[in-house]
């Protein structure tokens, strides 16, 4: 009797441990880049690789999705659909140059479709374009000094005045660090239109965040730096 | 990277440059060496480079939405969806978008065709215990017995005259052929039952199509019987002469009899219940098929009892009395349910 009971307890502990490991795997902060073998092994039906694909991209996909809508449920639904589709179509998938970009593009399409559906029930304002909003709540972000604070609020105001598509291209360019080709692919544009769109956006950004704002900040910065260099 | 390339760059140029962007966002060792050297060699460009880089890095200070608290829950939802679809996918026939449109279009079309076919037909039927006389467009007459139905085309007169019958009907077909040696197909009159087809020129006959069996009795004229099912079509078509009585059905052998008095077949027209040497079972079937009774016979031996002679009554109660008198069995009636027992 006693021996059997001990064995059972061991099993329970093993189960407990493995479930803790599972939980930890989900909470671990993951890198953007993923081992390229993971994609290949996911396509061959490896469940662990699939889980890794999910865990590597969940956060950044949510972050990107959140630029289009504040509706968390909608984003989660789109992520759900995206990954269900990935698994069911895994054998038919190719090898994208960038897995992340491929996921961005797919999520974007899914999200747009969902938002389009919702539009039929919710009154949407005059903005016929899709929404894209620059994250406005900067209060919680650590900012070094006052001049940088001024610069940031200036940038924010300018970005928010841009049309949604320009806001998105600025985001993909300067937040995600993508080149024209990648941006064109995600946004479903050709390379020339992507360039034109980004050109317009940067031009407006540059025009509005005029030398004035930058130089106030920079002279302070440079004075500090040069004094550092002298010292 | 070319050092000279960047000499004349404006802030805007830097913002368009992939190599510069990488240096600001995620610099490699090589990037750091390159840009430090560039600024050292071109100190006048330092402000522009700083401005461009500050613009990018300030923009990048955005609040993030990683939604970590839902990461596991969403994954659990994903895996349960995958498991659910695994188990049902095998027998689900999936249609593409275009196929779906095509399918719904086809269904719509089909519904339309079916409605057209239905609307282009005349439906006539009778309730239990009712007899109805129907004048067809060619002035042929059909008398329908209870619980029976005929269907014919709205444009009945153009082309072959065809009638589909379930139940029992007495047909008096109008003769439109004047030259019996030369019968045109357009002059035919065809009655379809579930088991056989009756081709007619002009005549009177009784057709009874019940319980997957059809009985045809010819009173006057001449008719030809053919069989729609493939197996039976090997047997030759039969031409009936007045007094012939043919029975044919799915699980019944074809029987051809001679009737001494074929007019008796039509007695039901006047609400007469007529039988000749019937078994209790045969009477029960008529009560159920024509009058809508539920007949319960207590044991099988009773159903084989035969009543010798002819029965010709107009009231069901008379029929019940005859049955109970002949065989000393009881006929109990409760609404539409009849129980026959010792």
XYZ file of N, CA and C in Angstrom, chain A residues 26 32 47 50-51 54-55 58-59 62-63 66-67 72 76-77 80 83 87 134-135 137 140-141 148 151-152 155 159 170-171 173-175 177 179-180 199 202-203 206 215 217-218 221-222 225, chain B residues 10-12 14-18 21 25 46-48 50-52 54-79 81-82 85-86 89:
282
model
N 5.508 30.305 -21.259
C 4.656 31.338 -21.822
C 5.036 32.735 -21.339
N 12.802 38.784 -30.732
C 12.082 38.911 -31.995
C 12.517 37.844 -32.980
N 4.845 20.255 -33.018
C 4.006 21.086 -32.148
C 4.849 22.035 -31.309
N 5.759 24.975 -33.201
C 4.573 25.825 -33.343
C 4.393 26.687 -32.096
N 4.553 26.061 -30.931
C 4.437 26.795 -29.670
C 5.509 27.883 -29.598
N 4.595 30.774 -31.761
C 3.576 31.573 -31.083
C 4.202 32.460 -30.017
N 4.998 31.835 -29.146
C 5.563 32.582 -28.020
C 6.530 33.673 -28.466
N 3.829 36.481 -30.163
C 2.567 36.929 -29.569
C 2.609 38.410 -29.180
N 3.676 38.801 -28.474
C 3.729 40.161 -27.923
C 3.802 41.209 -29.031
N 0.542 41.583 -30.888
C -0.430 42.357 -30.111
C -0.111 43.846 -30.172
N 1.186 44.131 -30.093
C 1.622 45.525 -30.126
C 1.251 46.174 -31.467
N -2.520 46.549 -31.798
C -3.025 47.613 -30.932
C -2.931 48.986 -31.593
N -2.134 49.090 -32.652
C -2.038 50.357 -33.384
C -3.311 50.620 -34.184
N -9.117 44.912 -27.386
C -8.204 43.802 -27.111
C -8.778 42.469 -27.595
N -7.057 39.728 -30.061
C -6.847 38.334 -29.657
C -7.548 37.379 -30.620
N -8.735 37.769 -31.068
C -9.443 36.942 -32.048
C -8.644 36.807 -33.342
N -5.739 34.587 -32.741
C -6.274 33.214 -32.687
C -6.481 32.666 -34.109
N -3.174 31.981 -36.013
C -2.414 30.786 -35.657
C -3.170 29.496 -35.973
N -1.602 26.664 -38.562
C -1.473 25.234 -38.293
C -2.193 24.413 -39.355
N -1.108 56.657 -33.197
C 0.162 56.774 -32.506
C -0.124 56.744 -31.016
N 0.603 55.910 -30.301
C 0.335 55.751 -28.872
C 0.490 57.078 -28.156
N -0.307 57.912 -24.818
C -0.001 58.021 -23.394
C 1.498 57.855 -23.135
N 3.820 57.625 -18.893
C 4.438 56.537 -18.152
C 5.841 56.216 -18.666
N 6.173 56.819 -19.807
C 7.484 56.504 -20.374
C 8.556 57.408 -19.767
N 13.576 67.025 -24.042
C 13.181 65.821 -24.778
C 11.672 65.631 -24.700
N 10.167 67.768 -27.281
C 10.372 67.162 -28.591
C 9.373 66.021 -28.818
N 9.210 65.223 -27.801
C 8.315 64.083 -27.958
C 6.874 64.516 -28.193
N 6.535 65.702 -31.724
C 6.479 64.588 -32.681
C 5.103 63.932 -32.650
N 2.624 63.501 -35.788
C 2.249 62.159 -36.258
C 0.733 61.994 -36.236
N 5.134 55.237 -41.071
C 6.143 55.770 -40.153
C 6.455 54.740 -39.059
N 5.390 54.097 -38.602
C 5.569 53.093 -37.559
C 6.410 51.926 -38.059
N 8.419 51.840 -40.498
C 9.770 52.277 -40.833
C 10.614 52.487 -39.586
N 10.134 53.299 -38.661
C 11.009 53.734 -37.571
C 10.844 52.936 -36.284
N 9.705 52.268 -36.144
C 9.563 51.439 -34.948
C 10.029 50.022 -35.247
N 11.666 49.230 -38.031
C 12.929 49.304 -38.760
C 12.932 48.576 -40.090
N 12.573 48.051 -44.339
C 12.876 48.783 -45.570
C 11.627 48.834 -46.467
N 11.740 49.556 -47.605
C 10.566 49.798 -48.450
C 9.915 48.511 -48.907
N 7.821 58.943 -48.239
C 8.431 60.235 -48.555
C 7.542 61.373 -48.073
N 7.539 61.407 -44.149
C 8.775 61.931 -43.579
C 8.892 63.424 -43.829
N 8.482 63.804 -45.024
C 8.537 65.207 -45.387
C 7.702 66.054 -44.425
N 9.255 66.081 -40.969
C 10.436 66.925 -40.948
C 10.061 68.397 -40.966
N 16.805 71.833 -32.578
C 18.040 72.527 -32.220
C 18.060 72.972 -30.768
N 16.887 71.386 -28.430
C 17.262 70.187 -27.724
C 18.723 69.831 -27.963
N 19.118 69.982 -29.229
C 20.445 69.507 -29.600
C 21.570 70.375 -29.062
N 22.184 69.340 -25.762
C 22.822 68.030 -25.772
C 24.294 68.147 -26.152
N 24.523 68.934 -27.212
C 25.882 69.039 -27.719
C 26.788 69.760 -26.724
N 27.703 67.301 -24.269
C 28.624 66.307 -24.809
C 30.021 66.863 -24.966
N 20.799 65.407 -45.880
C 19.956 66.196 -44.980
C 19.343 65.238 -43.956
N 18.624 65.797 -42.989
C 17.949 64.941 -42.002
C 17.031 63.955 -42.713
N 16.304 64.499 -43.697
C 15.378 63.669 -44.444
C 16.083 62.506 -45.132
N 18.759 61.050 -44.225
C 19.119 60.047 -43.223
C 17.920 59.169 -42.855
N 16.767 59.829 -42.772
C 15.572 59.067 -42.396
C 15.200 58.032 -43.458
N 15.643 58.285 -44.699
C 15.351 57.330 -45.771
C 16.422 56.257 -45.911
N 17.507 56.396 -45.177
C 18.646 55.493 -45.381
C 18.569 54.274 -44.461
N 18.541 53.101 -45.072
C 18.394 51.866 -44.291
C 19.573 51.628 -43.340
N 19.307 53.896 -40.380
C 18.210 53.467 -39.512
C 18.657 52.296 -38.630
N 18.621 52.041 -34.558
C 17.742 51.083 -33.880
C 18.514 49.933 -33.254
N 27.632 66.565 -37.529
C 27.216 65.937 -36.266
C 25.806 66.334 -35.857
N 25.481 67.647 -36.000
C 24.170 68.134 -35.562
C 23.060 67.458 -36.373
N 23.278 67.357 -37.690
C 22.250 66.743 -38.535
C 22.052 65.274 -38.173
N 22.774 63.874 -35.345
C 22.141 63.812 -34.025
C 20.639 64.084 -34.123
N 20.295 65.074 -34.940
C 18.873 65.417 -35.079
C 18.084 64.243 -35.630
N 18.607 63.650 -36.730
C 17.923 62.516 -37.343
C 17.782 61.367 -36.350
N 17.912 61.525 -33.131
C 17.027 61.880 -32.008
C 15.553 61.766 -32.404
N 15.289 62.183 -33.610
C 13.916 62.106 -34.116
C 13.423 60.651 -34.078
N 14.273 59.768 -34.576
C 13.888 58.350 -34.612
C 13.754 57.790 -33.196
N 14.764 58.050 -32.362
C 14.735 57.411 -31.042
C 13.621 57.977 -30.164
N 13.305 59.269 -30.360
C 12.206 59.836 -29.573
C 10.879 59.241 -30.027
N 10.733 59.110 -31.351
C 9.510 58.500 -31.870
C 9.326 57.087 -31.312
N 10.464 56.390 -31.199
C 10.391 54.986 -30.761
C 10.022 54.825 -29.292
N 10.050 55.918 -28.555
C 9.633 55.808 -27.150
C 8.123 55.816 -27.067
N 7.563 54.679 -27.393
C 6.113 54.544 -27.373
C 5.727 53.532 -26.325
N 4.544 53.708 -25.835
C 4.048 52.700 -24.910
C 3.764 51.424 -25.701
N 4.096 50.314 -25.101
C 3.878 49.053 -25.803
C 2.625 48.366 -25.279
N 2.074 47.535 -26.129
C 0.949 46.706 -25.711
C 1.304 45.259 -26.033
N 1.872 44.559 -25.046
C 2.300 43.182 -25.296
C 1.231 42.161 -24.913
N 0.255 42.596 -24.114
C -0.880 41.726 -23.768
C -0.441 40.381 -23.177
N 0.641 40.431 -22.389
C 1.212 39.174 -21.877
C 0.231 38.362 -21.036
N -0.650 39.064 -20.342
C -1.559 38.341 -19.434
C -2.498 37.394 -20.197
N -2.669 37.661 -21.485
C -3.580 36.798 -22.259
C -2.830 35.763 -23.100
N -1.489 35.818 -23.031
C -0.717 34.985 -23.949
C -1.088 33.506 -23.836
N -1.173 33.014 -22.600
C -1.458 31.592 -22.437
C -2.911 31.274 -22.765
N -3.820 32.136 -22.330
C -5.252 31.883 -22.567
C -5.555 31.826 -24.059
N -4.953 32.757 -24.823
C -5.204 32.772 -26.266
C -4.654 31.496 -26.891
N -3.488 31.062 -26.390
C -2.922 29.835 -26.976
C -3.800 28.623 -26.683
N -4.359 28.592 -25.477
C -5.248 27.472 -25.141
C -6.462 27.455 -26.054
N -6.949 28.639 -26.360
C -8.091 28.741 -27.271
C -7.707 28.238 -28.665
N -6.494 28.619 -29.093
C -6.021 28.180 -30.407
C -5.940 26.657 -30.464
N -5.308 26.055 -29.428
C -5.126 24.606 -29.515
C -6.454 23.864 -29.398
N -9.286 24.999 -30.620
C -9.892 25.111 -31.953
C -9.276 24.096 -32.908
N -7.948 23.975 -32.833
C -7.258 23.032 -33.718
C -7.725 21.606 -33.428
N -11.255 21.038 -34.766
C -11.370 20.919 -36.220
C -10.736 19.622 -36.710
N -9.721 19.123 -35.983
C -9.110 17.839 -36.341
C -10.150 16.734 -36.361
N -12.803 17.438 -39.233
C -12.366 17.813 -40.574
C -12.547 16.686 -41.586
